[in-house]
Coordinates of C-alpha atoms and ligand atoms in Angstrom, one line a residue:
M1 CA 166.2 78.0 128.7
L2 CA 169.3 76.7 127.1
I3 CA 170.6 77.7 123.7
A4 CA 173.5 75.6 122.3
G5 CA 175.3 76.4 119.2
N6 CA 176.6 73.4 117.2
W7 CA 179.3 74.8 114.9
K8 CA 179.7 71.4 113.1
M9 CA 183.0 71.4 111.0
Y10 CA 183.2 75.2 110.9
K11 CA 185.5 77.7 112.7
G12 CA 189.1 76.7 113.4
P13 CA 190.9 78.3 116.3
A14 CA 191.3 81.8 114.8
A15 CA 187.6 82.1 113.8
A16 CA 186.5 80.5 117.1
A17 CA 188.6 83.1 119.0
E18 CA 187.0 86.0 117.1
F19 CA 183.5 84.6 117.8
C20 CA 184.2 84.0 121.5
L21 CA 185.7 87.5 122.0
G22 CA 182.6 88.9 120.4
L23 CA 180.2 86.8 122.4
R24 CA 181.8 88.0 125.6
E25 CA 180.6 91.5 124.8
H26 CA 176.9 90.5 124.8
E27 CA 174.7 90.7 127.9
L28 CA 173.0 87.3 128.0
D29 CA 171.8 87.0 131.6
G30 CA 168.7 84.9 131.9
V31 CA 169.6 82.2 129.4
D32 CA 172.1 79.3 129.6
V33 CA 174.4 79.5 126.6
V34 CA 176.7 76.8 125.3
V35 CA 179.0 76.8 122.2
C36 CA 180.1 73.5 120.6
P37 CA 183.2 74.1 118.5
P38 CA 185.1 71.4 116.6
F39 CA 187.7 69.6 118.7
V40 CA 190.7 71.7 117.6
S41 CA 188.9 74.9 118.7
L42 CA 187.7 73.8 122.1
G43 CA 190.9 74.9 123.9
V44 CA 190.7 78.5 122.7
A45 CA 187.0 78.7 123.3
V46 CA 187.5 77.5 126.9
Q47 CA 190.2 80.0 127.5
L48 CA 188.4 83.0 126.0
L49 CA 185.1 82.2 127.7
A50 CA 186.6 81.6 131.1
G51 CA 185.1 83.8 133.8
T52 CA 181.8 84.0 131.8
E53 CA 178.6 82.0 132.2
I54 CA 179.0 80.6 128.7
A55 CA 179.9 77.0 128.6
V56 CA 181.9 75.0 126.0
A57 CA 180.9 71.5 124.8
A58 CA 182.3 69.1 122.3
Q59 CA 180.4 67.6 119.4
N60 CA 181.2 64.0 120.2
V61 CA 182.9 61.9 122.9
H62 CA 184.2 58.3 123.0
W63 CA 183.2 55.8 125.7
E64 CA 186.6 54.6 126.5
D65 CA 189.0 56.6 128.6
E66 CA 192.0 55.9 126.3
G67 CA 193.1 53.3 123.9
A68 CA 193.6 52.4 120.2
Y69 CA 190.6 54.4 118.9
T70 CA 192.1 56.5 116.1
G71 CA 190.3 59.8 115.6
E72 CA 188.3 59.6 118.9
I73 CA 188.5 61.8 122.0
S74 CA 187.6 60.7 125.5
A75 CA 185.6 62.4 128.2
S76 CA 188.6 62.7 130.5
M77 CA 190.6 64.5 127.7
L78 CA 187.7 66.9 127.4
R79 CA 187.6 67.5 131.1
E80 CA 191.3 68.1 131.2
L81 CA 190.8 70.9 128.7
G82 CA 188.0 72.5 130.8
V83 CA 185.2 71.4 128.5
Y84 CA 181.8 71.2 130.2
G85 CA 179.8 68.9 128.0
A86 CA 179.3 67.0 124.8
I87 CA 176.7 66.4 122.1
V88 CA 176.1 62.7 121.3
G89 CA 174.1 61.1 118.6
H90 CA 173.7 64.1 116.2
S91 CA 171.9 62.9 113.1
E92 CA 175.0 63.7 111.0
R93 CA 176.9 61.2 113.1
R94 CA 174.1 58.7 112.8
Q95 CA 173.7 59.2 109.0
L96 CA 177.2 59.8 107.8
F97 CA 179.4 58.0 110.4
G98 CA 177.5 54.9 111.4
E99 CA 176.5 56.0 114.8
T100 CA 173.9 53.6 116.3
D101 CA 171.5 53.8 119.3
E102 CA 174.0 51.5 121.1
T103 CA 177.1 53.6 120.4
V104 CA 175.1 56.8 121.3
A105 CA 174.2 55.2 124.7
R106 CA 177.8 54.2 125.3
R107 CA 179.0 57.7 124.6
A108 CA 176.3 59.3 126.8
D109 CA 176.9 56.9 129.7
A110 CA 180.6 57.4 129.7
A111 CA 180.4 61.2 129.4
L112 CA 177.9 61.4 132.2
E113 CA 180.0 59.1 134.4
A114 CA 183.0 61.4 133.8
G115 CA 181.0 64.4 134.9
L116 CA 180.2 66.0 131.6
F117 CA 176.9 67.5 130.6
V118 CA 175.3 65.7 127.7
I119 CA 173.1 66.8 124.8
A120 CA 171.7 63.6 123.3
C121 CA 170.1 64.1 119.8
V122 CA 167.1 62.2 118.6
G123 CA 164.7 62.7 115.7
E124 CA 163.0 61.1 112.7
T125 CA 163.8 61.3 109.0
E126 CA 161.3 62.7 106.5
Q127 CA 160.3 59.2 105.3
E128 CA 159.8 58.0 108.9
R129 CA 157.5 61.0 109.6
E130 CA 155.6 60.4 106.4
R131 CA 155.1 56.7 107.3
G132 CA 153.8 57.8 110.7
E133 CA 156.8 56.3 112.5
T134 CA 157.9 59.4 114.4
E135 CA 156.9 58.2 117.9
G136 CA 158.3 54.7 117.3
V137 CA 161.6 56.2 116.2
L138 CA 161.8 58.4 119.2
R139 CA 160.8 55.6 121.5
R140 CA 163.6 53.4 120.1
Q141 CA 166.3 56.2 120.3
L142 CA 165.3 57.2 123.8
S143 CA 165.0 53.6 125.1
V144 CA 168.8 53.4 125.5
L145 CA 169.1 56.7 127.5
K146 CA 168.7 57.0 131.3
A147 CA 167.4 60.2 132.9
D148 CA 170.2 62.2 134.6
D149 CA 170.5 65.7 136.0
N150 CA 173.3 66.3 133.5
L151 CA 171.3 65.0 130.5
V152 CA 169.2 67.0 128.0
V153 CA 167.6 65.6 124.9
A154 CA 167.6 67.6 121.6
Y155 CA 164.7 66.7 119.4
E156 CA 166.0 67.4 115.9
P157 CA 163.7 66.2 113.1
V158 CA 166.3 65.1 110.5
W159 CA 164.3 66.7 107.6
A160 CA 164.6 70.1 109.4
I161 CA 168.4 70.1 109.9
G162 CA 170.2 72.5 107.6
T163 CA 167.3 72.5 105.2
G164 CA 165.6 75.7 106.1
K165 CA 162.5 73.6 106.8
T166 CA 161.4 74.0 110.4
A167 CA 158.9 71.9 112.4
T168 CA 155.8 74.0 113.1
P169 CA 155.6 75.0 116.8
D170 CA 152.8 72.5 117.2
M171 CA 154.9 69.7 115.7
A172 CA 157.7 70.6 118.0
Q173 CA 155.5 70.8 121.0
D174 CA 153.9 67.4 120.3
A175 CA 157.2 65.7 119.9
H176 CA 158.7 67.3 123.0
A177 CA 155.7 66.3 125.1
F178 CA 156.1 62.7 123.8
V179 CA 159.8 62.7 124.6
K180 CA 159.1 63.9 128.2
V181 CA 156.7 61.1 128.8
L182 CA 159.5 58.7 128.0
L183 CA 162.4 60.5 129.7
D184 CA 162.0 63.2 132.3
V185 CA 164.7 65.6 131.1
P186 CA 164.7 69.1 129.5
V187 CA 164.2 68.9 125.7
L188 CA 165.8 71.3 123.2
Y189 CA 164.4 71.8 119.7
G190 CA 166.8 71.7 116.7
G191 CA 166.3 72.1 113.0
S192 CA 166.7 75.4 111.1
V193 CA 166.2 77.6 114.2
K194 CA 166.8 81.2 113.2
P195 CA 166.1 84.6 114.8
E196 CA 162.9 84.8 112.8
N197 CA 161.3 81.6 114.2
A198 CA 163.0 81.3 117.6
A199 CA 160.5 83.1 119.7
E200 CA 157.5 81.1 118.5
L201 CA 159.3 77.7 118.9
L202 CA 160.8 78.7 122.3
G203 CA 157.3 79.8 123.4
Q204 CA 156.0 76.3 123.3
P205 CA 155.4 74.9 126.9
D206 CA 157.7 71.8 126.5
V207 CA 160.4 73.5 124.5
D208 CA 163.2 74.1 126.9
G209 CA 165.7 75.7 124.5
A210 CA 167.3 75.1 121.2
L211 CA 170.2 73.4 119.5
V212 CA 171.2 75.7 116.7
G213 CA 173.4 74.7 113.8
G214 CA 173.8 77.1 110.8
A215 CA 172.5 80.2 112.6
S216 CA 174.9 79.7 115.5
L217 CA 177.9 80.5 113.3
D218 CA 177.0 84.2 113.0
L219 CA 177.3 86.2 116.2
D220 CA 174.4 88.5 115.5
S221 CA 171.9 85.7 114.7
F222 CA 173.2 83.5 117.6
T223 CA 172.8 86.3 120.1
A224 CA 169.4 87.2 118.7
I225 CA 168.3 83.6 119.3
C226 CA 169.7 83.8 122.9
R227 CA 167.8 87.1 123.4
A228 CA 164.6 85.4 122.1
A229 CA 165.1 82.7 124.8
I230 CA 165.5 85.3 127.5
H231 CA 162.1 86.9 126.5
S232 CA 160.2 83.6 126.1
Ligands
PEP301 C1 172.1 71.0 114.2 O1 173.2 70.9 113.6 O2 172.0 70.5 115.3 C2 171.1 71.8 113.6 C3 169.9 71.9 114.1 O3 171.4 72.5 112.4 P1 170.6 73.7 111.7 O4 170.2 74.7 112.8 O5 171.5 74.3 110.7 O6 169.4 73.0 111.0

C-alpha cells in the first residue's frame, strides 16, 4: 500500500517543516508514505525526512533537462535536491494549465528515464461519466503511458477531487480493474479520501493505495489514512 499526500499550492517551507517534524514522530511501518509539497518546500521536506522511510515527490516535472522553459523544473534538478518522484497529469494541471495526454507522457517518460518514481493521474469528468465515457477516457489517457517498475497510476475521478464526493468502493474497484487490464502497474485511488472512508476504499482488491489532497494537509487525518492502509 502506498499513501501519497498531494499538498497542492499549500504549505510554504515553514509549514512544511512543521508537518514533516510531526510526521517523523508517527510509527508508520507497513505502508509506503510519500509527501508531495510545492516546489519551494521540497528541499526542507527532503532534509527533515532524511533517514526515514517517508519519500518526497514533486507535483510536476518538465521533460527537458534544462532550457528556456520559464516556470518549469527538470527531473535532474529534482534528483539533485534528493527528491524521489513526481506526480504528472494531475487533473488540475490538465484542466487549469493546458496539460494534454501528450505532455503528460513526455513528463512521465523523462522522469522515469531520470530515475524518478512517477505517479501519473487519470480520471474522467462528471459529464464524461454521465455520458458513459469513463472507460474511453481512461483508455485514451493510459494509451500514452508505458508500464514501468517506477510507475504507478492514480485513478482520480475529476468530479471527486476536492468536492467531498467520493467514488463508491465499487466504482473505484471497477475503474481500477479496468486500468490494470490496460497497464500492469499499481493503481492508487484519489478523490476526497478521508479517514472516514479510507478503510473501505483501500479494502478493494485492486486499490493499491491513495493519492490524498485536502486530507493530507492535516497531520492527524493524513496519518489516520496511513494507519487505515496498514490495516487493510
Ligand atoms: C488530489 O489532489 O489529488 C485529490 C485527490 O484531492 P482531494 O483528496 O482533496 O479530493
